[in-house]
Amino acid sequence: MVPFVDVDSWSRREHFAFFQGRRNPCLSVTSRLNARRVVEYRANCKTNRLSSLLYRAVMKAVNGIPEFKMRIIDLRPVEFEYVDAAFTYVPKSSEHKLHSNCIAAWDEDAKRFMDNVENAMRLSEVNPTLCPDGGASQQLVYLTMLRDFDFTSITNPWGDPWVDTVPRIAMGMISKDSHEFSVSVEALHSFVDGRHVAAFLQAFQHEMDAVFTWAA
């Protein structure tokens, strides 16, 4: 059953209508976070890819903020109980270094979720595609890691804002000295304000700092 929002009693009703009336209702913010603890964990334990650890930290943060789980289905706002990860991956078998899209089901258990990420990568090695099963769902967050460069801002392609309502989160190259990296967040302003982005970034940083607790 689709979890539609009761618009008549919704405190955000006016804001939703205001921003959805815009051609581009997206909010785009880029900030700097620190991945030192994640890098240390990966160097010491070597049990997971760096990307798997970061994706888990991102998704734990996202799933703790209701506004980041709101989407539009059949022109109506909904709030999902949880959202899954959709991420880009370049298969080792890709002759031209073209990326594939992958889906990893969310799981509160860190190991199970990171196993889902790894399994999605393995599947992509065998069957690379931009349209994986479940890729058309709105119950997702789009993730990408741009390992080769830093950035100060970034924008992604978007479709019709009444149909394409999935937030985009991009992560840049991690500095070898400071371990800082850029994190870009794009989401519909119809649902997400600056304070929600701030809450996400704070939660993401917290999860990275606590990696030795949840990834062990």
PDB file of N, CA and C in Angstrom, residues 16-17 20-22 72-77 138 159-165 188:
ATOM      1  N   PHE A  16       4.873  22.826  -0.382  1.00  0.00           N
ATOM      2  CA  PHE A  16       4.884  21.822  -1.438  1.00  0.00           C
ATOM      3  C   PHE A  16       4.310  22.398  -2.728  1.00  0.00           C
ATOM      4  N   ALA A  17       3.154  23.028  -2.631  1.00  0.00           N
ATOM      5  CA  ALA A  17       2.513  23.602  -3.817  1.00  0.00           C
ATOM      6  C   ALA A  17       3.360  24.734  -4.404  1.00  0.00           C
ATOM      7  N   GLN A  20       6.597  23.057  -6.079  1.00  0.00           N
ATOM      8  CA  GLN A  20       6.256  22.186  -7.204  1.00  0.00           C
ATOM      9  C   GLN A  20       5.720  22.974  -8.389  1.00  0.00           C
ATOM     10  N   GLY A  21       5.391  24.232  -8.171  1.00  0.00           N
ATOM     11  CA  GLY A  21       4.965  25.084  -9.272  1.00  0.00           C
ATOM     12  C   GLY A  21       6.127  25.673 -10.056  1.00  0.00           C
ATOM     13  N   ARG A  22       7.360  25.403  -9.597  1.00  0.00           N
ATOM     14  CA  ARG A  22       8.544  25.903 -10.279  1.00  0.00           C
ATOM     15  C   ARG A  22       9.027  24.901 -11.324  1.00  0.00           C
ATOM     16  N   ILE A  72       7.020  11.689  -4.751  1.00  0.00           N
ATOM     17  CA  ILE A  72       5.722  11.912  -5.389  1.00  0.00           C
ATOM     18  C   ILE A  72       5.376  10.682  -6.214  1.00  0.00           C
ATOM     19  N   ILE A  73       4.227  10.117  -5.945  1.00  0.00           N
ATOM     20  CA  ILE A  73       3.698   8.968  -6.687  1.00  0.00           C
ATOM     21  C   ILE A  73       2.313   9.339  -7.199  1.00  0.00           C
ATOM     22  N   ASP A  74       2.085   9.193  -8.492  1.00  0.00           N
ATOM     23  CA  ASP A  74       0.779   9.535  -9.081  1.00  0.00           C
ATOM     24  C   ASP A  74       0.355  10.959  -8.696  1.00  0.00           C
ATOM     25  N   LEU A  75       1.327  11.887  -8.734  1.00  0.00           N
ATOM     26  CA  LEU A  75       1.119  13.308  -8.474  1.00  0.00           C
ATOM     27  C   LEU A  75       0.769  13.611  -7.015  1.00  0.00           C
ATOM     28  N   ARG A  76       0.971  12.639  -6.122  1.00  0.00           N
ATOM     29  CA  ARG A  76       0.657  12.831  -4.705  1.00  0.00           C
ATOM     30  C   ARG A  76       1.902  12.580  -3.856  1.00  0.00           C
ATOM     31  N   PRO A  77       2.110  13.384  -2.800  1.00  0.00           N
ATOM     32  CA  PRO A  77       3.266  13.160  -1.934  1.00  0.00           C
ATOM     33  C   PRO A  77       3.093  11.906  -1.075  1.00  0.00           C
ATOM     34  N   GLN A 138      10.707   5.048  -7.144  1.00  0.00           N
ATOM     35  CA  GLN A 138      11.009   6.319  -6.481  1.00  0.00           C
ATOM     36  C   GLN A 138      11.492   6.095  -5.045  1.00  0.00           C
ATOM     37  N   GLY A 159      14.559  14.868 -14.348  1.00  0.00           N
ATOM     38  CA  GLY A 159      13.431  14.791 -15.253  1.00  0.00           C
ATOM     39  C   GLY A 159      12.282  15.662 -14.760  1.00  0.00           C
ATOM     40  N   ASP A 160      11.083  15.295 -15.125  1.00  0.00           N
ATOM     41  CA  ASP A 160       9.877  15.984 -14.682  1.00  0.00           C
ATOM     42  C   ASP A 160       9.790  15.911 -13.151  1.00  0.00           C
ATOM     43  N   PRO A 161       9.730  17.049 -12.442  1.00  0.00           N
ATOM     44  CA  PRO A 161       9.734  17.025 -10.981  1.00  0.00           C
ATOM     45  C   PRO A 161       8.481  16.433 -10.353  1.00  0.00           C
ATOM     46  N   TRP A 162       7.484  16.105 -11.176  1.00  0.00           N
ATOM     47  CA  TRP A 162       6.317  15.392 -10.662  1.00  0.00           C
ATOM     48  C   TRP A 162       6.483  13.880 -10.801  1.00  0.00           C
ATOM     49  N   VAL A 163       7.552  13.473 -11.479  1.00  0.00           N
ATOM     50  CA  VAL A 163       7.803  12.051 -11.710  1.00  0.00           C
ATOM     51  C   VAL A 163       9.160  11.624 -11.148  1.00  0.00           C
ATOM     52  N   ASP A 164      10.152  12.464 -11.365  1.00  0.00           N
ATOM     53  CA  ASP A 164      11.524  12.187 -10.931  1.00  0.00           C
ATOM     54  C   ASP A 164      11.775  12.941  -9.627  1.00  0.00           C
ATOM     55  N   THR A 165      11.656  12.254  -8.492  1.00  0.00           N
ATOM     56  CA  THR A 165      11.671  12.941  -7.193  1.00  0.00           C
ATOM     57  C   THR A 165      12.722  12.373  -6.231  1.00  0.00           C
ATOM     58  N   LEU A 188      14.312  17.755  -3.880  1.00  0.00           N
ATOM     59  CA  LEU A 188      13.205  18.662  -4.136  1.00  0.00           C
ATOM     60  C   LEU A 188      13.007  19.576  -2.932  1.00  0.00           C
TER      61      LEU A 188
END
